[in-house]
Amino acid sequence: MIHPRFQKEEVMQRHPCFSREAHHRYGRMHLPVAPACNVQCRYCVRKFDCANESRPGVSSRMLSAEEAIERVRAVVHRDERITVVGIAGPGDPLANAATYEVLRAVHKEFPELHTCVSTNGLLLPDCLDDLIEAGLKALTVTINAFHPEKVPAIYSWIRYHGRTLKGPDAAKVLSRNQWMGLREAALSGLLVKVNTIYIPGINDEEIPLIAETAGELGAAMMNITALIPQGEFSGLQRPNRKELDAYRLICGSHLSQISHCRQCRADAVGLGREDRDMEMEALLAKIGDEYLDLVF
């Protein structure tokens, strides 16, 4: 049995989102199989047909579990640089049954690939065992508030166990599950990263507290990203690089900081510096095959 520490090191070395060095050498493939979401973030506008936008929460189209596996086969066959298959939406992966089906299938057919999921953490305590059973290696939990009273300013509502909760009730459940899930995931041996979106005027003072607590609970690294002004926060200013770096410096005493994140799409394919959507990837594959037919 591989010791969890060595497993984490191997995943980090080959995960382009977790390592700046891997970012330039290895590729990731995001599979858009998770349309449903159980949390409404005030900054989130999810449109599935925004092929010309490059931001989290968008995808050229959704894939069924069967289509996703076929896409993995096609892309991995053509590009040996792909080392990570991730599910990052467009909704929350843990709220979609297809996530677990795809993870299990990829793990079974391509055990050499590392699977990764990005979640808001609401269902993490409920679903952690299923994720581990499906072969998950890396996990990202987005946590934007430390104090529960700050949660309603960032999230309109959550949907948990068939109930829609708002205000303090939603805040209590979401905060509890995020921190509990992060701790249990780290204890299980998963490589855990915490994502935090810097929302000026909303969670400025929360960010260092998130970093400190996540580090204490076993997260390996932190990714502070800039708000993309949209939705209810469309009137806010997007933080600049200098502002982000200031927080990374503060939080670096608690957690290793990531600064190369490109906030890529839910269907991104290729090296970390590339952000092709899956439809473009399919077109390039088709062009490549036709070219080979002509040459040979």
mmCIF file of C-alpha atoms in Angstrom:
data_model
loop_
_atom_site.group_PDB
_atom_site.id
_atom_site.type_symbol
_atom_site.label_atom_id
_atom_site.label_comp_id
_atom_site.label_asym_id
_atom_site.label_seq_id
_atom_site.Cartn_x
_atom_site.Cartn_y
_atom_site.Cartn_z
ATOM 1 C CA MET A 1 0.000 0.000 0.000
ATOM 2 C CA ILE A 2 1.324 3.436 -0.969
ATOM 3 C CA HIS A 3 1.696 5.743 2.003
ATOM 4 C CA PRO A 4 -0.666 8.752 1.670
ATOM 5 C CA ARG A 5 2.263 11.189 1.882
ATOM 6 C CA PHE A 6 3.964 9.694 -1.168
ATOM 7 C CA GLN A 7 0.660 9.478 -3.026
ATOM 8 C CA LYS A 8 0.047 13.181 -2.405
ATOM 9 C CA GLU A 9 3.524 14.070 -3.609
ATOM 10 C CA GLU A 10 3.046 12.101 -6.817
ATOM 11 C CA VAL A 11 -0.323 13.746 -7.505
ATOM 12 C CA MET A 12 1.079 17.211 -6.839
ATOM 13 C CA GLN A 13 4.038 16.663 -9.151
ATOM 14 C CA ARG A 14 1.735 15.773 -12.055
ATOM 15 C CA HIS A 15 -1.260 18.034 -11.379
ATOM 16 C CA PRO A 16 -1.065 21.267 -13.428
ATOM 17 C CA CYS A 17 -3.477 23.109 -11.138
ATOM 18 C CA PHE A 18 -1.618 22.207 -7.950
ATOM 19 C CA SER A 19 1.960 22.746 -9.145
ATOM 20 C CA ARG A 20 3.518 25.604 -11.123
ATOM 21 C CA GLU A 21 6.121 23.212 -12.539
ATOM 22 C CA ALA A 22 3.462 20.706 -13.616
ATOM 23 C CA HIS A 23 1.445 23.586 -15.096
ATOM 24 C CA HIS A 24 3.934 23.813 -17.960
ATOM 25 C CA ARG A 25 4.488 20.079 -18.463
ATOM 26 C CA TYR A 26 1.206 18.275 -17.900
ATOM 27 C CA GLY A 27 -2.364 18.735 -19.010
ATOM 28 C CA ARG A 28 -5.775 18.428 -17.429
ATOM 29 C CA MET A 29 -9.152 17.529 -18.847
ATOM 30 C CA HIS A 30 -12.324 18.881 -17.269
ATOM 31 C CA LEU A 31 -15.476 16.890 -17.940
ATOM 32 C CA PRO A 32 -18.716 18.945 -17.862
ATOM 33 C CA VAL A 33 -21.037 16.262 -16.486
ATOM 34 C CA ALA A 34 -22.381 18.118 -13.428
ATOM 35 C CA PRO A 35 -25.037 20.720 -14.337
ATOM 36 C CA ALA A 36 -26.991 20.734 -11.058
ATOM 37 C CA CYS A 37 -25.881 22.967 -8.205
ATOM 38 C CA ASN A 38 -27.019 22.990 -4.585
ATOM 39 C CA VAL A 39 -25.754 26.483 -3.736
ATOM 40 C CA GLN A 40 -26.504 29.849 -5.314
ATOM 41 C CA CYS A 41 -23.446 32.067 -5.087
ATOM 42 C CA ARG A 42 -24.196 35.749 -5.540
ATOM 43 C CA TYR A 43 -21.243 36.082 -7.922
ATOM 44 C CA CYS A 44 -22.166 33.104 -10.122
ATOM 45 C CA VAL A 45 -23.902 33.199 -13.497
ATOM 46 C CA ARG A 46 -23.852 29.742 -15.067
ATOM 47 C CA LYS A 47 -24.524 29.599 -18.793
ATOM 48 C CA PHE A 48 -23.732 26.431 -20.651
ATOM 49 C CA ASP A 49 -23.467 27.993 -24.132
ATOM 50 C CA CYS A 50 -20.741 30.575 -23.511
ATOM 51 C CA ALA A 51 -18.174 29.015 -25.822
ATOM 52 C CA ASN A 52 -16.235 32.283 -26.115
ATOM 53 C CA GLU A 53 -15.953 32.903 -22.393
ATOM 54 C CA SER A 54 -13.162 31.548 -20.261
ATOM 55 C CA ARG A 55 -14.310 31.365 -16.667
ATOM 56 C CA PRO A 56 -15.522 28.775 -14.196
ATOM 57 C CA GLY A 57 -19.116 27.675 -14.576
ATOM 58 C CA VAL A 58 -19.337 27.682 -18.363
ATOM 59 C CA SER A 59 -19.199 24.878 -20.878
ATOM 60 C CA SER A 60 -19.845 24.585 -24.608
ATOM 61 C CA ARG A 61 -22.291 21.810 -23.810
ATOM 62 C CA MET A 62 -22.990 19.145 -21.250
ATOM 63 C CA LEU A 63 -21.754 15.574 -21.615
ATOM 64 C CA SER A 64 -23.457 12.389 -20.511
ATOM 65 C CA ALA A 65 -21.366 9.947 -18.509
ATOM 66 C CA GLU A 66 -20.940 7.771 -21.612
ATOM 67 C CA GLU A 67 -19.881 10.740 -23.754
ATOM 68 C CA ALA A 68 -17.406 11.828 -21.101
ATOM 69 C CA ILE A 69 -15.676 8.449 -21.048
ATOM 70 C CA GLU A 70 -15.477 8.407 -24.838
ATOM 71 C CA ARG A 71 -13.958 11.885 -24.753
ATOM 72 C CA VAL A 72 -11.334 10.758 -22.248
ATOM 73 C CA ARG A 73 -10.401 7.823 -24.473
ATOM 74 C CA ALA A 74 -10.061 10.071 -27.520
ATOM 75 C CA VAL A 75 -8.050 12.819 -25.848
ATOM 76 C CA VAL A 76 -5.713 10.565 -23.852
ATOM 77 C CA HIS A 77 -4.995 8.570 -26.996
ATOM 78 C CA ARG A 78 -3.879 11.751 -28.766
ATOM 79 C CA ASP A 79 -2.183 13.645 -25.945
ATOM 80 C CA GLU A 80 0.036 11.789 -23.507
ATOM 81 C CA ARG A 81 0.561 15.003 -21.531
ATOM 82 C CA ILE A 82 -2.897 14.625 -19.965
ATOM 83 C CA THR A 83 -2.372 13.402 -16.400
ATOM 84 C CA VAL A 84 -5.474 14.717 -14.626
ATOM 85 C CA VAL A 85 -9.170 14.225 -15.301
ATOM 86 C CA GLY A 86 -11.242 16.642 -13.264
ATOM 87 C CA ILE A 87 -14.895 17.474 -12.721
ATOM 88 C CA ALA A 88 -15.507 21.107 -11.851
ATOM 89 C CA GLY A 89 -19.092 21.693 -12.859
ATOM 90 C CA PRO A 90 -20.631 23.659 -14.338
ATOM 91 C CA GLY A 91 -22.656 23.029 -11.154
ATOM 92 C CA ASP A 92 -21.420 21.258 -8.046
ATOM 93 C CA PRO A 93 -20.021 17.805 -8.883
ATOM 94 C CA LEU A 94 -21.154 16.220 -5.631
ATOM 95 C CA ALA A 95 -24.791 17.047 -6.419
ATOM 96 C CA ASN A 96 -24.700 15.049 -9.672
ATOM 97 C CA ALA A 97 -24.824 11.247 -9.910
ATOM 98 C CA ALA A 98 -22.835 11.318 -13.158
ATOM 99 C CA THR A 99 -19.786 12.528 -11.236
ATOM 100 C CA TYR A 100 -19.382 9.269 -9.351
ATOM 101 C CA GLU A 101 -20.119 7.148 -12.421
ATOM 102 C CA VAL A 102 -17.462 8.953 -14.445
ATOM 103 C CA LEU A 103 -14.874 8.887 -11.649
ATOM 104 C CA ARG A 104 -15.286 5.139 -11.207
ATOM 105 C CA ALA A 105 -15.068 4.497 -14.947
ATOM 106 C CA VAL A 106 -11.960 6.641 -15.426
ATOM 107 C CA HIS A 107 -10.256 5.068 -12.416
ATOM 108 C CA LYS A 108 -10.992 1.580 -13.722
ATOM 109 C CA GLU A 109 -9.948 2.161 -17.338
ATOM 110 C CA PHE A 110 -7.154 4.690 -16.773
ATOM 111 C CA PRO A 111 -5.702 4.003 -13.301
ATOM 112 C CA GLU A 112 -2.588 5.979 -14.234
ATOM 113 C CA LEU A 113 -4.639 9.200 -14.458
ATOM 114 C CA HIS A 114 -5.298 11.271 -11.358
ATOM 115 C CA THR A 115 -8.927 12.215 -10.810
ATOM 116 C CA CYS A 116 -9.877 15.495 -9.210
ATOM 117 C CA VAL A 117 -13.079 17.217 -8.118
ATOM 118 C CA SER A 118 -13.847 20.832 -7.211
ATOM 119 C CA THR A 119 -16.779 21.393 -4.843
ATOM 120 C CA ASN A 120 -18.454 23.984 -2.654
ATOM 121 C CA GLY A 121 -18.228 21.411 0.142
ATOM 122 C CA LEU A 122 -21.911 21.300 1.119
ATOM 123 C CA LEU A 123 -22.213 17.551 0.425
ATOM 124 C CA LEU A 124 -18.622 16.634 1.189
ATOM 125 C CA PRO A 125 -19.232 14.925 4.587
ATOM 126 C CA ASP A 126 -22.085 12.945 3.027
ATOM 127 C CA CYS A 127 -20.208 11.883 -0.105
ATOM 128 C CA LEU A 128 -16.556 11.523 0.919
ATOM 129 C CA ASP A 129 -16.657 7.733 1.168
ATOM 130 C CA ASP A 130 -18.196 7.503 -2.314
ATOM 131 C CA LEU A 131 -15.470 9.745 -3.735
ATOM 132 C CA ILE A 132 -12.707 7.657 -2.177
ATOM 133 C CA GLU A 133 -14.338 4.445 -3.396
ATOM 134 C CA ALA A 134 -14.411 5.955 -6.888
ATOM 135 C CA GLY A 135 -10.640 6.456 -6.807
ATOM 136 C CA LEU A 136 -10.466 10.215 -6.236
ATOM 137 C CA LYS A 137 -6.941 11.531 -5.627
ATOM 138 C CA ALA A 138 -7.280 15.316 -5.304
ATOM 139 C CA LEU A 139 -9.966 17.623 -4.014
ATOM 140 C CA THR A 140 -10.599 21.359 -4.122
ATOM 141 C CA VAL A 141 -13.041 22.949 -1.685
ATOM 142 C CA THR A 142 -14.150 26.524 -2.308
ATOM 143 C CA ILE A 143 -14.543 28.384 0.990
ATOM 144 C CA ASN A 144 -15.226 32.118 0.808
ATOM 145 C CA ALA A 145 -16.164 32.927 4.411
ATOM 146 C CA PHE A 146 -14.846 31.974 7.828
ATOM 147 C CA HIS A 147 -17.514 33.476 10.070
ATOM 148 C CA PRO A 148 -20.981 31.998 9.438
ATOM 149 C CA GLU A 149 -22.541 35.467 9.695
ATOM 150 C CA LYS A 150 -20.610 36.426 6.543
ATOM 151 C CA VAL A 151 -22.022 33.548 4.499
ATOM 152 C CA PRO A 152 -25.388 35.177 3.561
ATOM 153 C CA ALA A 153 -23.557 38.100 1.979
ATOM 154 C CA ILE A 154 -21.957 35.673 -0.497
ATOM 155 C CA TYR A 155 -24.591 32.937 -0.933
ATOM 156 C CA SER A 156 -28.309 33.487 -1.634
ATOM 157 C CA TRP A 157 -29.415 29.993 -0.620
ATOM 158 C CA ILE A 158 -28.389 26.377 -0.283
ATOM 159 C CA ARG A 159 -30.343 23.203 -0.998
ATOM 160 C CA TYR A 160 -29.576 20.415 1.454
ATOM 161 C CA HIS A 161 -31.410 17.143 2.046
ATOM 162 C CA GLY A 162 -34.433 18.346 0.111
ATOM 163 C CA ARG A 163 -34.726 21.687 1.924
ATOM 164 C CA THR A 164 -33.881 25.153 0.638
ATOM 165 C CA LEU A 165 -32.218 27.189 3.373
ATOM 166 C CA LYS A 166 -31.380 30.896 3.509
ATOM 167 C CA GLY A 167 -29.741 33.318 5.904
ATOM 168 C CA PRO A 168 -28.341 32.015 9.219
ATOM 169 C CA ASP A 169 -29.806 28.542 8.693
ATOM 170 C CA ALA A 170 -27.978 28.152 5.394
ATOM 171 C CA ALA A 171 -24.806 29.662 6.829
ATOM 172 C CA LYS A 172 -24.688 27.227 9.742
ATOM 173 C CA VAL A 173 -25.058 24.137 7.547
ATOM 174 C CA LEU A 174 -22.703 25.271 4.777
ATOM 175 C CA SER A 175 -19.898 26.380 7.121
ATOM 176 C CA ARG A 176 -20.150 23.236 9.236
ATOM 177 C CA ASN A 177 -20.060 20.919 6.229
ATOM 178 C CA GLN A 178 -17.219 22.738 4.490
ATOM 179 C CA TRP A 179 -14.881 22.557 7.466
ATOM 180 C CA MET A 180 -15.931 19.065 8.500
ATOM 181 C CA GLY A 181 -15.573 17.796 4.949
ATOM 182 C CA LEU A 182 -12.165 19.408 4.454
ATOM 183 C CA ARG A 183 -10.843 17.889 7.669
ATOM 184 C CA GLU A 184 -12.150 14.408 6.898
ATOM 185 C CA ALA A 185 -10.879 14.556 3.315
ATOM 186 C CA ALA A 186 -7.385 15.487 4.478
ATOM 187 C CA LEU A 187 -7.409 12.748 7.113
ATOM 188 C CA SER A 188 -8.432 10.223 4.463
ATOM 189 C CA GLY A 189 -5.241 10.882 2.508
ATOM 190 C CA LEU A 190 -6.639 13.037 -0.291
ATOM 191 C CA LEU A 191 -4.567 15.953 -1.546
ATOM 192 C CA VAL A 192 -6.744 18.913 -0.540
ATOM 193 C CA LYS A 193 -6.643 22.466 -1.847
ATOM 194 C CA VAL A 194 -8.840 25.304 -0.631
ATOM 195 C CA ASN A 195 -10.034 27.902 -3.144
ATOM 196 C CA THR A 196 -11.068 31.349 -1.950
ATOM 197 C CA ILE A 197 -12.496 34.065 -4.172
ATOM 198 C CA TYR A 198 -11.433 37.530 -3.048
ATOM 199 C CA ILE A 199 -14.587 39.683 -3.079
ATOM 200 C CA PRO A 200 -13.577 43.277 -2.231
ATOM 201 C CA GLY A 201 -15.586 44.783 0.583
ATOM 202 C CA ILE A 202 -17.230 41.451 1.378
ATOM 203 C CA ASN A 203 -14.671 38.892 2.584
ATOM 204 C CA ASP A 204 -11.428 40.868 2.911
ATOM 205 C CA GLU A 205 -10.926 40.055 6.599
ATOM 206 C CA GLU A 206 -12.082 36.452 6.181
ATOM 207 C CA ILE A 207 -9.293 35.321 3.859
ATOM 208 C CA PRO A 208 -6.415 35.036 6.396
ATOM 209 C CA LEU A 209 -8.744 33.199 8.800
ATOM 210 C CA ILE A 210 -9.707 30.748 6.079
ATOM 211 C CA ALA A 211 -6.033 30.111 5.329
ATOM 212 C CA GLU A 212 -5.136 29.560 8.985
ATOM 213 C CA THR A 213 -8.036 27.184 9.646
ATOM 214 C CA ALA A 214 -7.632 25.227 6.412
ATOM 215 C CA GLY A 215 -3.949 24.712 7.175
ATOM 216 C CA GLU A 216 -4.704 23.506 10.680
ATOM 217 C CA LEU A 217 -7.262 21.028 9.314
ATOM 218 C CA GLY A 218 -4.873 19.500 6.786
ATOM 219 C CA ALA A 219 -5.241 21.348 3.499
ATOM 220 C CA ALA A 220 -2.019 21.286 1.486
ATOM 221 C CA MET A 221 -2.372 24.599 -0.354
ATOM 222 C CA MET A 222 -4.555 27.595 -1.049
ATOM 223 C CA ASN A 223 -5.631 29.323 -4.235
ATOM 224 C CA ILE A 224 -6.827 32.909 -3.796
ATOM 225 C CA THR A 225 -8.525 34.045 -6.996
ATOM 226 C CA ALA A 226 -10.016 37.328 -8.112
ATOM 227 C CA LEU A 227 -13.738 37.927 -8.246
ATOM 228 C CA ILE A 228 -15.107 37.950 -11.793
ATOM 229 C CA PRO A 229 -17.710 40.736 -11.440
ATOM 230 C CA GLN A 230 -21.064 39.323 -12.532
ATOM 231 C CA GLY A 231 -24.454 38.465 -11.109
ATOM 232 C CA GLU A 232 -25.226 40.409 -7.938
ATOM 233 C CA PHE A 233 -21.586 41.476 -7.737
ATOM 234 C CA SER A 234 -21.396 42.869 -11.270
ATOM 235 C CA GLY A 235 -20.802 46.370 -9.890
ATOM 236 C CA LEU A 236 -17.740 45.408 -7.837
ATOM 237 C CA GLN A 237 -14.174 45.980 -8.979
ATOM 238 C CA ARG A 238 -12.106 42.930 -9.900
ATOM 239 C CA PRO A 239 -9.040 42.727 -7.618
ATOM 240 C CA ASN A 240 -5.719 43.297 -9.347
ATOM 241 C CA ARG A 241 -2.581 41.181 -9.152
ATOM 242 C CA LYS A 242 -0.985 43.418 -6.519
ATOM 243 C CA GLU A 243 -3.987 43.037 -4.214
ATOM 244 C CA LEU A 244 -4.046 39.264 -4.681
ATOM 245 C CA ASP A 245 -0.325 38.983 -4.010
ATOM 246 C CA ALA A 246 -0.725 40.956 -0.782
ATOM 247 C CA TYR A 247 -3.172 38.383 0.533
ATOM 248 C CA ARG A 248 -1.026 35.500 -0.708
ATOM 249 C CA LEU A 249 1.879 36.929 1.269
ATOM 250 C CA ILE A 250 -0.228 37.164 4.423
ATOM 251 C CA CYS A 251 -1.730 33.689 3.997
ATOM 252 C CA GLY A 252 1.549 32.076 2.979
ATOM 253 C CA SER A 253 2.517 31.658 6.634
ATOM 254 C CA HIS A 254 -0.375 29.224 7.008
ATOM 255 C CA LEU A 255 -0.579 27.482 3.627
ATOM 256 C CA SER A 256 1.422 27.131 0.444
ATOM 257 C CA GLN A 257 -0.019 29.588 -2.074
ATOM 258 C CA ILE A 258 -0.911 29.055 -5.736
ATOM 259 C CA SER A 259 -0.481 32.006 -8.083
ATOM 260 C CA HIS A 260 -0.731 30.436 -11.555
ATOM 261 C CA CYS A 261 -4.481 29.652 -11.616
ATOM 262 C CA ARG A 262 -6.239 30.702 -14.830
ATOM 263 C CA GLN A 263 -9.816 30.244 -13.515
ATOM 264 C CA CYS A 264 -10.540 27.922 -16.407
ATOM 265 C CA ARG A 265 -13.754 26.582 -17.853
ATOM 266 C CA ALA A 266 -15.707 23.530 -16.760
ATOM 267 C CA ASP A 267 -14.735 21.858 -20.048
ATOM 268 C CA ALA A 268 -11.105 23.000 -20.397
ATOM 269 C CA VAL A 269 -8.628 20.642 -22.047
ATOM 270 C CA GLY A 270 -4.863 20.773 -22.504
ATOM 271 C CA LEU A 271 -1.866 22.168 -20.689
ATOM 272 C CA GLY A 272 -2.532 24.471 -17.774
ATOM 273 C CA ARG A 273 -1.678 27.512 -19.888
ATOM 274 C CA GLU A 274 -4.194 26.377 -22.526
ATOM 275 C CA ASP A 275 -7.918 26.856 -22.040
ATOM 276 C CA ARG A 276 -9.462 25.193 -25.058
ATOM 277 C CA ASP A 277 -12.999 24.041 -24.556
ATOM 278 C CA MET A 278 -13.918 20.471 -25.410
ATOM 279 C CA GLU A 279 -15.648 21.336 -28.675
ATOM 280 C CA MET A 280 -12.488 23.025 -29.939
ATOM 281 C CA GLU A 281 -10.490 20.034 -28.770
ATOM 282 C CA ALA A 282 -12.789 17.735 -30.737
ATOM 283 C CA LEU A 283 -12.406 19.933 -33.825
ATOM 284 C CA LEU A 284 -8.619 19.867 -33.533
ATOM 285 C CA ALA A 285 -8.718 16.094 -33.217
ATOM 286 C CA LYS A 286 -10.870 15.836 -36.347
ATOM 287 C CA ILE A 287 -8.572 18.136 -38.300
ATOM 288 C CA GLY A 288 -5.573 16.156 -37.131
ATOM 289 C CA ASP A 289 -7.078 12.848 -38.213
ATOM 290 C CA GLU A 290 -8.035 14.182 -41.625
ATOM 291 C CA TYR A 291 -4.533 15.571 -42.075
ATOM 292 C CA LEU A 292 -3.002 12.213 -41.243
ATOM 293 C CA ASP A 293 -5.317 10.546 -43.740
ATOM 294 C CA LEU A 294 -4.085 12.899 -46.450
ATOM 295 C CA VAL A 295 -0.419 12.425 -45.582
ATOM 296 C CA PHE A 296 -0.481 8.663 -45.279
#
